[in-house]
JSON list of C-alpha atoms in Angstrom, two decimals:
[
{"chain": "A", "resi": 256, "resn": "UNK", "atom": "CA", "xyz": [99.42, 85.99, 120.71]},
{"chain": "A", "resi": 257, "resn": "UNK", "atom": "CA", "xyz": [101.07, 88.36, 118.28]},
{"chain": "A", "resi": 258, "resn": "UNK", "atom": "CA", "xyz": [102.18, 92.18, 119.08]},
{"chain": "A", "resi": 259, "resn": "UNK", "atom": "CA", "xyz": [102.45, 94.70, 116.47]},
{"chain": "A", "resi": 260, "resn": "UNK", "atom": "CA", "xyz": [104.45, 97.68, 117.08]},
{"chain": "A", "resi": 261, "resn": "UNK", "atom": "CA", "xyz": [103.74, 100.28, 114.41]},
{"chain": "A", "resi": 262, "resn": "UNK", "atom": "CA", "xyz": [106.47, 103.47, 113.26]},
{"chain": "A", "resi": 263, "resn": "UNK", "atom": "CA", "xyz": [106.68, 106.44, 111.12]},
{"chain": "A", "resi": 264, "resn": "UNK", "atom": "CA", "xyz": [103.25, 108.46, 111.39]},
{"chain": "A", "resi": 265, "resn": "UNK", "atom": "CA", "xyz": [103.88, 112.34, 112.07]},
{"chain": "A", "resi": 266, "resn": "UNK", "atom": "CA", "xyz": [103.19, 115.60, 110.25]},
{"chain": "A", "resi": 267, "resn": "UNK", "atom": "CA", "xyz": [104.13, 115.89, 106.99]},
{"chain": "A", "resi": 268, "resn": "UNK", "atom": "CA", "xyz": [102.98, 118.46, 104.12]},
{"chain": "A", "resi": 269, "resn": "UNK", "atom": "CA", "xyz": [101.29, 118.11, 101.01]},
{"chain": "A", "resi": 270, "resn": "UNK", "atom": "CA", "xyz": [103.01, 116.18, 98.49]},
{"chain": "A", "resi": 271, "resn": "UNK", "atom": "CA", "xyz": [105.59, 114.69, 101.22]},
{"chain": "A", "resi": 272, "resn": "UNK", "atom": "CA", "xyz": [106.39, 111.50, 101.83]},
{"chain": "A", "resi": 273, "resn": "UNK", "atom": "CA", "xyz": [106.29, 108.97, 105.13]},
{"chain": "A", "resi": 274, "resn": "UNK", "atom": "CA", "xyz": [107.33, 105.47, 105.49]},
{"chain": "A", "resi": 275, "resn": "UNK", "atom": "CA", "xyz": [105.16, 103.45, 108.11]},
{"chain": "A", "resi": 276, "resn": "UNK", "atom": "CA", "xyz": [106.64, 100.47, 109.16]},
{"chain": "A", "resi": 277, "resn": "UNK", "atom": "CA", "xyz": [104.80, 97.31, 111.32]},
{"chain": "A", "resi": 278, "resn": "UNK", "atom": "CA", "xyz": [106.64, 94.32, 112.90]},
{"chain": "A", "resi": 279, "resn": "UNK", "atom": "CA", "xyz": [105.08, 91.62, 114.39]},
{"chain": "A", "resi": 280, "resn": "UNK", "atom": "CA", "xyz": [106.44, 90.24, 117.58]},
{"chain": "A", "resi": 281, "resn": "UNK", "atom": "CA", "xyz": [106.44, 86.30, 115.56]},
{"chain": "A", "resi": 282, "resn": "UNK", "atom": "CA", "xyz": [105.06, 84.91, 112.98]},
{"chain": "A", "resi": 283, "resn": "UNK", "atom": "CA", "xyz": [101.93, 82.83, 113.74]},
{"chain": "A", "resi": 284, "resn": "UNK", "atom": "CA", "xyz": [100.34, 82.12, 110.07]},
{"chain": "A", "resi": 285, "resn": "UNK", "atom": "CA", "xyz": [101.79, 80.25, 106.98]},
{"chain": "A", "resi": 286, "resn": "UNK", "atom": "CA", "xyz": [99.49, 82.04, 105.33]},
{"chain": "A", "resi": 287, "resn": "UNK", "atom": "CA", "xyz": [99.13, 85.78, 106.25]},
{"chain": "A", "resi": 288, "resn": "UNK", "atom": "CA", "xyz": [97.29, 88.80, 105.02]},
{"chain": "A", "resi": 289, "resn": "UNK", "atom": "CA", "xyz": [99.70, 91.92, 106.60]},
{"chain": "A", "resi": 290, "resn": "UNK", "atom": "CA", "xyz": [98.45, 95.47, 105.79]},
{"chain": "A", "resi": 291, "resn": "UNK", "atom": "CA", "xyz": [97.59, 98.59, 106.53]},
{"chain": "A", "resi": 292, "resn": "UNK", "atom": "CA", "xyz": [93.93, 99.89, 107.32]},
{"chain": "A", "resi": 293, "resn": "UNK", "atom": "CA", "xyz": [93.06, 104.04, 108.46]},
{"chain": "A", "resi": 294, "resn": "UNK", "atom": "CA", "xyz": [90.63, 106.08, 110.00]},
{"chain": "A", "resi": 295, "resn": "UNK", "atom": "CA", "xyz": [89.83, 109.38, 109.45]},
{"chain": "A", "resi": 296, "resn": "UNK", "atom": "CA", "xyz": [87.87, 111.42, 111.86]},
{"chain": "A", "resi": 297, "resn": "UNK", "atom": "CA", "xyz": [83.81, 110.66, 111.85]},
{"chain": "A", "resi": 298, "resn": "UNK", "atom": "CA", "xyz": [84.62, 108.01, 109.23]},
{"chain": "A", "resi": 299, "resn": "UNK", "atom": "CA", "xyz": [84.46, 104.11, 108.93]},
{"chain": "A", "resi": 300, "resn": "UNK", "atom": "CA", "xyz": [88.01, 102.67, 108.87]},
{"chain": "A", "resi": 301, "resn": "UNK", "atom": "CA", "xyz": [89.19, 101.46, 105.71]},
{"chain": "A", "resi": 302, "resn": "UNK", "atom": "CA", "xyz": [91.81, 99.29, 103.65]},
{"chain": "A", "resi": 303, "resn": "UNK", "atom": "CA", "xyz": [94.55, 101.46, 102.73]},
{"chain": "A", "resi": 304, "resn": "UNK", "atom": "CA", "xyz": [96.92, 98.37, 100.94]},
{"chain": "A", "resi": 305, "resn": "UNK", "atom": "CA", "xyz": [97.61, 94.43, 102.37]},
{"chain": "A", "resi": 306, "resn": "UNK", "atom": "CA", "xyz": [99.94, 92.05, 101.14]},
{"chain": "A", "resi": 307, "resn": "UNK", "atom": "CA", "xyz": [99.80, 88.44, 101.26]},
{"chain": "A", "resi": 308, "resn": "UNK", "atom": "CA", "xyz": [102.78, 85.72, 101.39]},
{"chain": "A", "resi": 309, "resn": "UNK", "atom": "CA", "xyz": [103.85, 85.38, 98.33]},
{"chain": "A", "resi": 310, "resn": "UNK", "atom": "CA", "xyz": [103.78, 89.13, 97.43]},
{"chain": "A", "resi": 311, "resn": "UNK", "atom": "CA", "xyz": [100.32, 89.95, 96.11]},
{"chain": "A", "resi": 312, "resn": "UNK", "atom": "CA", "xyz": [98.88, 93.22, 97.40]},
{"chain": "A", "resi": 313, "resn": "UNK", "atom": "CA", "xyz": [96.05, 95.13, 96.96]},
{"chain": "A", "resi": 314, "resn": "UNK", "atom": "CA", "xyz": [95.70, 98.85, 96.84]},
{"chain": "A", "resi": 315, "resn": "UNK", "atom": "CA", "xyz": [92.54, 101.43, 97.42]},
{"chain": "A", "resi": 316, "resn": "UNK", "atom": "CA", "xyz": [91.61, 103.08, 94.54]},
{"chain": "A", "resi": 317, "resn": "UNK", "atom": "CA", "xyz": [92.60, 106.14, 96.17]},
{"chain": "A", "resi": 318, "resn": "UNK", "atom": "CA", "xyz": [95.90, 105.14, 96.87]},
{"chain": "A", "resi": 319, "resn": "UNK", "atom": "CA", "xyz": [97.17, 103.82, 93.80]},
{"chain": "A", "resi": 320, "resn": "UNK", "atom": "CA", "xyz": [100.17, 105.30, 91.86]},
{"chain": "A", "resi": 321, "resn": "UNK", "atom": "CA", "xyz": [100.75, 106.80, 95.53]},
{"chain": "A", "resi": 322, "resn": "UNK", "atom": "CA", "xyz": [101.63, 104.07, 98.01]},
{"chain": "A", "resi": 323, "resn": "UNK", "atom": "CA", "xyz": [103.73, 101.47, 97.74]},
{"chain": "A", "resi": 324, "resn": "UNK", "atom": "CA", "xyz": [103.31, 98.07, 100.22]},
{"chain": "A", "resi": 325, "resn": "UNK", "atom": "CA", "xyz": [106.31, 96.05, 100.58]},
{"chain": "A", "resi": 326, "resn": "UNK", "atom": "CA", "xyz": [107.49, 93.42, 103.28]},
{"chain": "A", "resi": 327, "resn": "UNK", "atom": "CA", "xyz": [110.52, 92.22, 104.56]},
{"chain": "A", "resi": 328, "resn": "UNK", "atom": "CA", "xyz": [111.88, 88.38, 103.50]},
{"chain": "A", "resi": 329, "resn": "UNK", "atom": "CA", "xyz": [110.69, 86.30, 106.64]},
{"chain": "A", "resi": 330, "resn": "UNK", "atom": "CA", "xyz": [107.00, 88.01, 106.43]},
{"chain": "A", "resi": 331, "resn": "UNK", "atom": "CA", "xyz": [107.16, 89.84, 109.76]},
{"chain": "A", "resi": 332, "resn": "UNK", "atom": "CA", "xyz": [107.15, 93.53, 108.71]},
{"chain": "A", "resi": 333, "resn": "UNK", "atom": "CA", "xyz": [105.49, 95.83, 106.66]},
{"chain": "A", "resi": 334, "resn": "UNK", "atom": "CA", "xyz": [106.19, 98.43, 105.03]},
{"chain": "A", "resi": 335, "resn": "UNK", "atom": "CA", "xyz": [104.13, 101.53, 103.41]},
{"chain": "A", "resi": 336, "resn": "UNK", "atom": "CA", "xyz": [105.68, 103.82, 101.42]},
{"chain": "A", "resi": 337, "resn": "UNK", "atom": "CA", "xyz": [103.62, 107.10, 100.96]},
{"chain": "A", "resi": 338, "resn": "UNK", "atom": "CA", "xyz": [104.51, 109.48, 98.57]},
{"chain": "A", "resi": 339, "resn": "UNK", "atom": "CA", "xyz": [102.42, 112.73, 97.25]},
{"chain": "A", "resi": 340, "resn": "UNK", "atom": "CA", "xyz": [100.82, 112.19, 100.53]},
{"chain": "A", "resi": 341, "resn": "UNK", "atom": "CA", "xyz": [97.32, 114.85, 100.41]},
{"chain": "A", "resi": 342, "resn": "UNK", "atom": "CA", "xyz": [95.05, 115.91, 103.44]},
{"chain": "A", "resi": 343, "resn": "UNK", "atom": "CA", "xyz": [92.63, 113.33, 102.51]},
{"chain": "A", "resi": 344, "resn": "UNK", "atom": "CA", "xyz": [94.61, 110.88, 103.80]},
{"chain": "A", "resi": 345, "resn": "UNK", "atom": "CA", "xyz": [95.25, 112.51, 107.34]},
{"chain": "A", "resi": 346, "resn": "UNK", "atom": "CA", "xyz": [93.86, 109.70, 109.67]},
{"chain": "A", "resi": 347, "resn": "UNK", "atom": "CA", "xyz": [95.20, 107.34, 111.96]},
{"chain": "A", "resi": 348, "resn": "UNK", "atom": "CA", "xyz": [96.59, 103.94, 110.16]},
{"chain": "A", "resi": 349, "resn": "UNK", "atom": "CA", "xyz": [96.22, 101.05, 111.80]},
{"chain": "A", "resi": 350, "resn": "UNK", "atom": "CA", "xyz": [98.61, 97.66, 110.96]},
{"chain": "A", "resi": 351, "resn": "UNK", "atom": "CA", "xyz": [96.38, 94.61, 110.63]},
{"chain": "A", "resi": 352, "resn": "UNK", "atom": "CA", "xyz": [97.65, 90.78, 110.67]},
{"chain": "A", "resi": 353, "resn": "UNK", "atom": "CA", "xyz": [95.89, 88.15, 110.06]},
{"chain": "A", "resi": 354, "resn": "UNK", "atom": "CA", "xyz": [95.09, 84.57, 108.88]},
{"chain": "A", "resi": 355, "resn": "UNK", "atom": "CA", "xyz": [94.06, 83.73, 105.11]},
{"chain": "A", "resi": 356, "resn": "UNK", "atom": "CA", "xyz": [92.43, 80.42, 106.21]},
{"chain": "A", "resi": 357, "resn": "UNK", "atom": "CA", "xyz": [90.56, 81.35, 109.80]},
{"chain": "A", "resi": 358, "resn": "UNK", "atom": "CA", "xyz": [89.44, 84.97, 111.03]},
{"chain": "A", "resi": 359, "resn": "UNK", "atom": "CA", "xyz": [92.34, 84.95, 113.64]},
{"chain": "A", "resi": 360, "resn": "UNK", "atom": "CA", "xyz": [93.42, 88.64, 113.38]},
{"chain": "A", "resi": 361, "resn": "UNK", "atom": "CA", "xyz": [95.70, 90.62, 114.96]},
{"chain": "A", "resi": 362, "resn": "UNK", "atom": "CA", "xyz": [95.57, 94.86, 115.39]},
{"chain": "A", "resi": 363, "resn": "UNK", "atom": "CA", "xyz": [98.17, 97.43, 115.90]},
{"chain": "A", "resi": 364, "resn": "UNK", "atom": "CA", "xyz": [97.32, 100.26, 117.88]},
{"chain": "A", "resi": 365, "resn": "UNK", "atom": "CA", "xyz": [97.55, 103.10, 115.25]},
{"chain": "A", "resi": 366, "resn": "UNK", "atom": "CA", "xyz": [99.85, 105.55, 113.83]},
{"chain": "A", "resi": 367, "resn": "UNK", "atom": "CA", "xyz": [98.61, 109.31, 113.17]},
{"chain": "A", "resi": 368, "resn": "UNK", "atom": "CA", "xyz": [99.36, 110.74, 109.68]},
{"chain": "A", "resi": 369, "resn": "UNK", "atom": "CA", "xyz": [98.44, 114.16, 109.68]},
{"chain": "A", "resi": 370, "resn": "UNK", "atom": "CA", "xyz": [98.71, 115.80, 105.96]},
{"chain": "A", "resi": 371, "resn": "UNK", "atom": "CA", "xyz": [98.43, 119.84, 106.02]},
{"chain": "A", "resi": 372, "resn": "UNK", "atom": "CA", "xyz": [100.49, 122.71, 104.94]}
]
């Protein structure tokens, strides 16, 4: 088993930034998918930005040129940098881990980033 404690959701206003942060409790997979997935109210959740081992990532259109995915050298936490955050992206973000080989997966219990002036 694998627990993922997630930090760094809150209030913030337009064009602010927020840093969420997600550490898993161990690393289970050699190779890992690690991201960052949200849900905004009456909506399906969506990919926000993952990173694999050996650093490649992948973005939402809408989030492009905005976030930034990062994580740290021993591939237990993740990072998302938000910048020029926007109310469209008010939603809960949830930290996803998971397997590149089987469909093992592993969910955080969610963050709330609320964007309004």
């Amino acid at each position: 088993q694998v627990q993922l404690v997630e930090s760094g959701g809150g209030l913030v206003q337009p064009g602010g930034s927020l840093r969420l942060s997600c550490e898993a409790s161990r690393r289970m997979f050699s190779m890992y998918v690690m991201g960052w997935y949200r849900q905004a109210p009456g909506k399906e959740r969506e990919l926000v930005a993952v990173i694999k081992n050996r650093g490649s990532t992948t973005y939402a259109e809408s989030v492009k040129g905005r976030f930034t995915i990062s994580e740290n050298n021993i591939g237990t936490t993740v990072y998302l940098q938000m910048n020029n955050l926007q109310p469209e992206d008010t939603a809960v973000y949830y930290c996803k881990y998971g397997s590149q080989v089987t469909t093992a997966e592993y969910w955080g219990q969610g963050t709330q980033v609320t964007v309004s002036s």
